[in-house]
JSON list of C-alpha atoms in Angstrom, two decimals:
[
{"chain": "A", "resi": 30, "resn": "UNK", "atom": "CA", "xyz": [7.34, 72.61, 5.89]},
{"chain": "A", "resi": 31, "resn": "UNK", "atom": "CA", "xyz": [3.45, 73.41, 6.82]},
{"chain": "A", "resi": 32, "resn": "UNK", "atom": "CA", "xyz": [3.14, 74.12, 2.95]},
{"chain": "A", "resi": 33, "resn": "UNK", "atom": "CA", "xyz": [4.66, 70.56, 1.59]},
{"chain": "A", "resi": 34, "resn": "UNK", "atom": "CA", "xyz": [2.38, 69.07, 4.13]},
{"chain": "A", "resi": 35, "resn": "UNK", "atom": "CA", "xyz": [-0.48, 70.78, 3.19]},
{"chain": "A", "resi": 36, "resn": "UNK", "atom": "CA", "xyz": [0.33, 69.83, -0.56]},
{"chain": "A", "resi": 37, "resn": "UNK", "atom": "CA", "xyz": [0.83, 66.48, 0.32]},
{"chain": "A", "resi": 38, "resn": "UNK", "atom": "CA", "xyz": [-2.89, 65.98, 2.83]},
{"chain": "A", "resi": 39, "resn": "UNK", "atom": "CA", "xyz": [-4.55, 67.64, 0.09]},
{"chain": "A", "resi": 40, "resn": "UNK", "atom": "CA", "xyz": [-3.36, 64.86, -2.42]},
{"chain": "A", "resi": 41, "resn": "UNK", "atom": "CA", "xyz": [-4.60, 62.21, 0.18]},
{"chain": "A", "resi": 42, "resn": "UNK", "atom": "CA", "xyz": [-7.89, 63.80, 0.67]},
{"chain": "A", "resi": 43, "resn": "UNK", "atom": "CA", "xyz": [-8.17, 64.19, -3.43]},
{"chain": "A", "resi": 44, "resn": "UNK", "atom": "CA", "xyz": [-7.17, 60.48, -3.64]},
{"chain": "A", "resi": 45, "resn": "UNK", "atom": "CA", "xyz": [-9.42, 59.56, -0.98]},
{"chain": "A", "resi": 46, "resn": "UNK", "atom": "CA", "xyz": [-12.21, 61.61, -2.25]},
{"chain": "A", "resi": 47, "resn": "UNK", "atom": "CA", "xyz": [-11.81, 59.50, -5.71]},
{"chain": "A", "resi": 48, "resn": "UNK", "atom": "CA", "xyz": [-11.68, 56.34, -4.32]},
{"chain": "A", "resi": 49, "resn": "UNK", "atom": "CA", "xyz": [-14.97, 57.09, -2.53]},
{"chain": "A", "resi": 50, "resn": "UNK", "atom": "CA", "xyz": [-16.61, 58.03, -5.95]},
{"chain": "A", "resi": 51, "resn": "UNK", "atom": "CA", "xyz": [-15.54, 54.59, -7.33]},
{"chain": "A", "resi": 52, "resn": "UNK", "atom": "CA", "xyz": [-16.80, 52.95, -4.14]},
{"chain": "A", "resi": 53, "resn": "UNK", "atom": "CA", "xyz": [-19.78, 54.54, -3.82]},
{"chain": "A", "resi": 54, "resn": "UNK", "atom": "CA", "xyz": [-20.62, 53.47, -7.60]},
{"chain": "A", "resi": 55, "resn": "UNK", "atom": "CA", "xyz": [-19.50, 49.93, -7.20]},
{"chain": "A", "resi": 56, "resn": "UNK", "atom": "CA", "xyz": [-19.83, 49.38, -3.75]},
{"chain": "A", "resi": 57, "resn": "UNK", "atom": "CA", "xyz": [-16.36, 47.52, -3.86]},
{"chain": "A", "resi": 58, "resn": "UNK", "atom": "CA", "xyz": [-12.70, 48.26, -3.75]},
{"chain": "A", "resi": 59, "resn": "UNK", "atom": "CA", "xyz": [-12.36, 49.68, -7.18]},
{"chain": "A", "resi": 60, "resn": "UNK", "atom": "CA", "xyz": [-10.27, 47.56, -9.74]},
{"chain": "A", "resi": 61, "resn": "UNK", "atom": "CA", "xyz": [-8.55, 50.18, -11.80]},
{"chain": "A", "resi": 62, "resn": "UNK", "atom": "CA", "xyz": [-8.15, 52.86, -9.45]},
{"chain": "A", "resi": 63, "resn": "UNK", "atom": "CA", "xyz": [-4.30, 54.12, -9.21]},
{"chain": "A", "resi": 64, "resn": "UNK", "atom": "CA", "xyz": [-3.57, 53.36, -5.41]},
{"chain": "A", "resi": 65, "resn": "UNK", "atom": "CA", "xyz": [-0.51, 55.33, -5.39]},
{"chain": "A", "resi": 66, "resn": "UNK", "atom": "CA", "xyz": [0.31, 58.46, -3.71]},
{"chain": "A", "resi": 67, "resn": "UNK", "atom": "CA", "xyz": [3.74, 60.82, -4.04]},
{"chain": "A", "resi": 68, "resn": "UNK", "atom": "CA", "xyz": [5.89, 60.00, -1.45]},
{"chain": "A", "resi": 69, "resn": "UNK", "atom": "CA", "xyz": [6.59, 62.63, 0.97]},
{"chain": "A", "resi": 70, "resn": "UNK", "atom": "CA", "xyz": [9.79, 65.13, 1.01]},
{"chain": "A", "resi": 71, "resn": "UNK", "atom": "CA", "xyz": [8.86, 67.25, 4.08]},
{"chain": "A", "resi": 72, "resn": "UNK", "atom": "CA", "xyz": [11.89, 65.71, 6.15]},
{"chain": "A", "resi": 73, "resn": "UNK", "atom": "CA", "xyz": [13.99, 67.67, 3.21]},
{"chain": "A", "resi": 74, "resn": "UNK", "atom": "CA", "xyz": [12.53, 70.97, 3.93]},
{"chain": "A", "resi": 75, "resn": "UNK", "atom": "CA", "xyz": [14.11, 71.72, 7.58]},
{"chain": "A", "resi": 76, "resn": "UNK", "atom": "CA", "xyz": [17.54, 70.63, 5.87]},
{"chain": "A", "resi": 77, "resn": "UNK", "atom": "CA", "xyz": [17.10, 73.09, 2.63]},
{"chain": "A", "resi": 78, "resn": "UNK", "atom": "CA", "xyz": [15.77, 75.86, 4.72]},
{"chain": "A", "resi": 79, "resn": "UNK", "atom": "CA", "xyz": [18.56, 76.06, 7.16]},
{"chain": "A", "resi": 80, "resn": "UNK", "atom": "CA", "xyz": [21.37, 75.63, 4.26]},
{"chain": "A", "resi": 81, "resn": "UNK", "atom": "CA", "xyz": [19.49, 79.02, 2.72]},
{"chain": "A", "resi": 82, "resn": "UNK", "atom": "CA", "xyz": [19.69, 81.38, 5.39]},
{"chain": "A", "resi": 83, "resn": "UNK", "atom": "CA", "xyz": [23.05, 82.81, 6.74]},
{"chain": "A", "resi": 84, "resn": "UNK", "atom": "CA", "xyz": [21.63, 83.00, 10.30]},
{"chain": "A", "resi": 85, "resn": "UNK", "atom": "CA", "xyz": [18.79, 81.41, 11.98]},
{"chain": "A", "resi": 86, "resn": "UNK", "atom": "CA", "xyz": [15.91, 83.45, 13.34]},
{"chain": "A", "resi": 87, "resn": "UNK", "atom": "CA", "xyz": [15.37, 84.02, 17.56]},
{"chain": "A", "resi": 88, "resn": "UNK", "atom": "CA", "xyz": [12.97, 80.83, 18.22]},
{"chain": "A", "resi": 89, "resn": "UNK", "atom": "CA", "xyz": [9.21, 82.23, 17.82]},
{"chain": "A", "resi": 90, "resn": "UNK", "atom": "CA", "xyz": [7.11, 80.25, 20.46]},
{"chain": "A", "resi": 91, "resn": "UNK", "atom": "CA", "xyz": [3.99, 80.55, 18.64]},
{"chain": "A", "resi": 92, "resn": "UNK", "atom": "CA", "xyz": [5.84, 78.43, 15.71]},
{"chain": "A", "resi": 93, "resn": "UNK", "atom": "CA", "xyz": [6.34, 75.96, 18.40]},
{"chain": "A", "resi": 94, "resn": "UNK", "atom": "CA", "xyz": [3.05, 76.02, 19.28]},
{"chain": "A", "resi": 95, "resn": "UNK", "atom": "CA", "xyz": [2.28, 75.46, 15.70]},
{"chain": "A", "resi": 96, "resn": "UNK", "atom": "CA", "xyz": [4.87, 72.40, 15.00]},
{"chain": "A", "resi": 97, "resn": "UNK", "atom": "CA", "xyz": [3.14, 70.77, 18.52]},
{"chain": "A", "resi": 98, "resn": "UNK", "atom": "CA", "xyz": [-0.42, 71.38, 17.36]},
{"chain": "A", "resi": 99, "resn": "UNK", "atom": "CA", "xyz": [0.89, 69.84, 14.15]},
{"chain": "A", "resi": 100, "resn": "UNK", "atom": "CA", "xyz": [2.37, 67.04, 15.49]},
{"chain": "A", "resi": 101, "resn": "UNK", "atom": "CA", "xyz": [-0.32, 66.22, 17.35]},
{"chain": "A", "resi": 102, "resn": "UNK", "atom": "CA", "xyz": [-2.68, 66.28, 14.11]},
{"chain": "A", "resi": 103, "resn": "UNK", "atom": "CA", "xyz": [-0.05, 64.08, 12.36]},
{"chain": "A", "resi": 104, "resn": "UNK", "atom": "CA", "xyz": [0.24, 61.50, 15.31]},
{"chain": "A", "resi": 105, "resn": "UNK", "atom": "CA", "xyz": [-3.68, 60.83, 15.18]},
{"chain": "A", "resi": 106, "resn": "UNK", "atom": "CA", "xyz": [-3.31, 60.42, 11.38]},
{"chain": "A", "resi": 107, "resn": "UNK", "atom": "CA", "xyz": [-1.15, 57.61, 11.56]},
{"chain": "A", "resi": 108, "resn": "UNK", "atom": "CA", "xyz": [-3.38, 56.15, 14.16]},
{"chain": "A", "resi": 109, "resn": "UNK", "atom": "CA", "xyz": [-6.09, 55.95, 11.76]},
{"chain": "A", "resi": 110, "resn": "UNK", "atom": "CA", "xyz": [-4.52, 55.30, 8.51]},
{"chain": "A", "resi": 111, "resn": "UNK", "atom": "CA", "xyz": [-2.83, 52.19, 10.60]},
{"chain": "A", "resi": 112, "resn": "UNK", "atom": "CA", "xyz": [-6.48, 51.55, 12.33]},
{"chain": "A", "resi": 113, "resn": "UNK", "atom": "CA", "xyz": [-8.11, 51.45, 8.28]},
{"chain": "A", "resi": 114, "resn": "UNK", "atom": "CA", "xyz": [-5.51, 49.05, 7.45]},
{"chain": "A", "resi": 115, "resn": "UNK", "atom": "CA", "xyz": [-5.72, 46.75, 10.24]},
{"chain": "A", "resi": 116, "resn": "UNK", "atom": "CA", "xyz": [-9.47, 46.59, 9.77]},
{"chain": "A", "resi": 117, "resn": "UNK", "atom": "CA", "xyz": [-9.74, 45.82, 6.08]},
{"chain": "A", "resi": 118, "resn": "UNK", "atom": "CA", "xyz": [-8.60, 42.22, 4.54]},
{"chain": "A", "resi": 119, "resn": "UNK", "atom": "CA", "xyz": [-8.32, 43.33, 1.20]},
{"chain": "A", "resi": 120, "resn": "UNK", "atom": "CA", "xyz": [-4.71, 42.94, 0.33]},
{"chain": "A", "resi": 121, "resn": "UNK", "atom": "CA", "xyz": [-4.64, 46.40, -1.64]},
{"chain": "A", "resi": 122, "resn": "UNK", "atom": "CA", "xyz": [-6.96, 48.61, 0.84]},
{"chain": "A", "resi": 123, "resn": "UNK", "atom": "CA", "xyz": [-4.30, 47.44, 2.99]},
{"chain": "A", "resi": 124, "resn": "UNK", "atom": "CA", "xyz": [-0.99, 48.61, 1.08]},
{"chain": "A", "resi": 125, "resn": "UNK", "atom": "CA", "xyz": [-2.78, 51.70, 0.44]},
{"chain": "A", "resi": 126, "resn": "UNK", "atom": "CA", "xyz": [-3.86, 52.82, 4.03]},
{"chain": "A", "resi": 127, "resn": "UNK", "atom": "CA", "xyz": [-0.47, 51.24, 4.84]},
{"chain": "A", "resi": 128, "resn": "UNK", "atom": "CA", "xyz": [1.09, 53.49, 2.83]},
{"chain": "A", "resi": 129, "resn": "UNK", "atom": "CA", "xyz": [-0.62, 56.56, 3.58]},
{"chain": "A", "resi": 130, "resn": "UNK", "atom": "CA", "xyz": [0.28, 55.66, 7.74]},
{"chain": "A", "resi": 131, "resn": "UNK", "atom": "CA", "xyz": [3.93, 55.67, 6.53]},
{"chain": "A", "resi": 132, "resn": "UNK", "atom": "CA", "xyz": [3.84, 58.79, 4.68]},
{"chain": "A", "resi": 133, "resn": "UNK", "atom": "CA", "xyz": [1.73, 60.38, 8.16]},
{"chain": "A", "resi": 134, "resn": "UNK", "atom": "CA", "xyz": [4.77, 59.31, 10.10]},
{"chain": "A", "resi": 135, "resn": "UNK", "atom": "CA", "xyz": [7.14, 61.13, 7.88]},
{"chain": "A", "resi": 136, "resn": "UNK", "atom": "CA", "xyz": [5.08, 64.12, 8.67]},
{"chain": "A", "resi": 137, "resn": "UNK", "atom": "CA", "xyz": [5.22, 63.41, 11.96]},
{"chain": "A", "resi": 138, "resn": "UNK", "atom": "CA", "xyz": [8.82, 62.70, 12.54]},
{"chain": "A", "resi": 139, "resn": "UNK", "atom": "CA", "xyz": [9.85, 65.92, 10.48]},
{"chain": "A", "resi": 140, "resn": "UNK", "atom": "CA", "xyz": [8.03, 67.36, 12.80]},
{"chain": "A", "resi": 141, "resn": "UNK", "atom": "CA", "xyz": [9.30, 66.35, 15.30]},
{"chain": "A", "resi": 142, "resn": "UNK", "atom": "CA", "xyz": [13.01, 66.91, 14.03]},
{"chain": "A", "resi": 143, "resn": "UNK", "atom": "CA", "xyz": [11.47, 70.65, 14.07]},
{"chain": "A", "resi": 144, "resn": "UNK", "atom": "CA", "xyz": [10.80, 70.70, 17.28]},
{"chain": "A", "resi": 145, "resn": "UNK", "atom": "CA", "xyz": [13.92, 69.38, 18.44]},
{"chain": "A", "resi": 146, "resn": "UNK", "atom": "CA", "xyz": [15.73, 72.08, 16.30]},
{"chain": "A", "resi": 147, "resn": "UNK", "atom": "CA", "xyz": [13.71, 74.87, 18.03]},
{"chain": "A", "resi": 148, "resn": "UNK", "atom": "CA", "xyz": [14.23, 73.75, 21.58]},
{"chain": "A", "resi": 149, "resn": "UNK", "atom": "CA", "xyz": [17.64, 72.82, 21.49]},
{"chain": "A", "resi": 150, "resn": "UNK", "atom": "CA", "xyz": [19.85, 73.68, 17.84]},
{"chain": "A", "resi": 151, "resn": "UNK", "atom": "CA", "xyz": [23.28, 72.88, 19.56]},
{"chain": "A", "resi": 152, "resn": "UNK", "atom": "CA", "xyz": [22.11, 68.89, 19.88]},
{"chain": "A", "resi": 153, "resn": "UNK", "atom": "CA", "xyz": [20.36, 69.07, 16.63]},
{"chain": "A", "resi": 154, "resn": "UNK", "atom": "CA", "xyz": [23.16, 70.01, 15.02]},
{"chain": "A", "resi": 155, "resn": "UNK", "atom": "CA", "xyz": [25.27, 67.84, 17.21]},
{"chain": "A", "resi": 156, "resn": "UNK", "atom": "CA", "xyz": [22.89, 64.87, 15.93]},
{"chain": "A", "resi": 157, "resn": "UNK", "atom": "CA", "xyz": [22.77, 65.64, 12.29]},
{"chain": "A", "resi": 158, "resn": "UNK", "atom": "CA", "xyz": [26.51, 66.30, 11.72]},
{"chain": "A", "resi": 159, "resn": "UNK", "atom": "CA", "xyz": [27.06, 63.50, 13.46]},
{"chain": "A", "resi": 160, "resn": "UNK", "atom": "CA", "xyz": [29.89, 64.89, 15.59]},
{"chain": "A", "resi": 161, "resn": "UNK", "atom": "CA", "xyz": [31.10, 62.25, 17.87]},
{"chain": "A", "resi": 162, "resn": "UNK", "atom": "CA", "xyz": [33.02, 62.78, 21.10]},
{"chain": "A", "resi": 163, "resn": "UNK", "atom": "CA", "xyz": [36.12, 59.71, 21.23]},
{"chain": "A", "resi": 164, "resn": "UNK", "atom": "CA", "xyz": [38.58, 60.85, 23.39]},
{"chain": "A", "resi": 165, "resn": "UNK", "atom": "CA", "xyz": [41.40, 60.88, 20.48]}
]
């Protein structure tokens, strides 16, 4: 999961970094720049891990720690991807810091699903099966 996030920052701050090139040239939102990024897949990689292994490892606290330091990061990104948007007017700054906020909540949500499954599996499993409980 830390790698497909990694992956996917990396394309922001590459996309970012390009987008400051053409600014810097221009000194306006550039014209022809692509203002698309990959969507995320992180929230798949939980799922596709746990279908691989036969049995789930003890819980390790420092990768709690790690997925709480992470989600921490991730919750401050969306804060300022949503902060960029909400300060620019034009329309296609906007979709773009709009849509890298979205794909930070992914992140930070399949993070959070992480966490959940490390604290308590029996619920998460509970949740994602969706098992229900009707007295039948």
């Amino acid at each position: 999961m830390f790698k497909q996030i990694a992956d996917e920052e990396l394309e922001h701050y590459e996309r970012l970094k390009g987008l400051h090139e053409r600014w810097a040239k221009a000194e306006k939102w550039p014209e022809t720049l692509p203002l698309v990024v990959k969507e995320t897949v992180v929230k798949d990689v939980l799922m596709g891990t746990i279908k691989k292994v036969e049995q789930m490892p003890e819980k390790d606290e420092d990768d709690l720690k790690a997925i709480r330091v992470a989600i921490d990061f991730e919750s401050k990104g969306v804060a300022y991807y949503e902060r960029l948007r909400d300060e620019v007017e034009d329309p296609k700054e906007k979709a773009f810091f709009d849509l890298l906020s979205r794909i930070e909540r992914e992140h930070y949500l399949s993070l959070k699903e992480a966490e959940e499954f490390l604290v308590d599996p029996e619920s998460w499993y509970i949740r994602t099966e969706h098992h229900s409980l009707n007295g039948a």
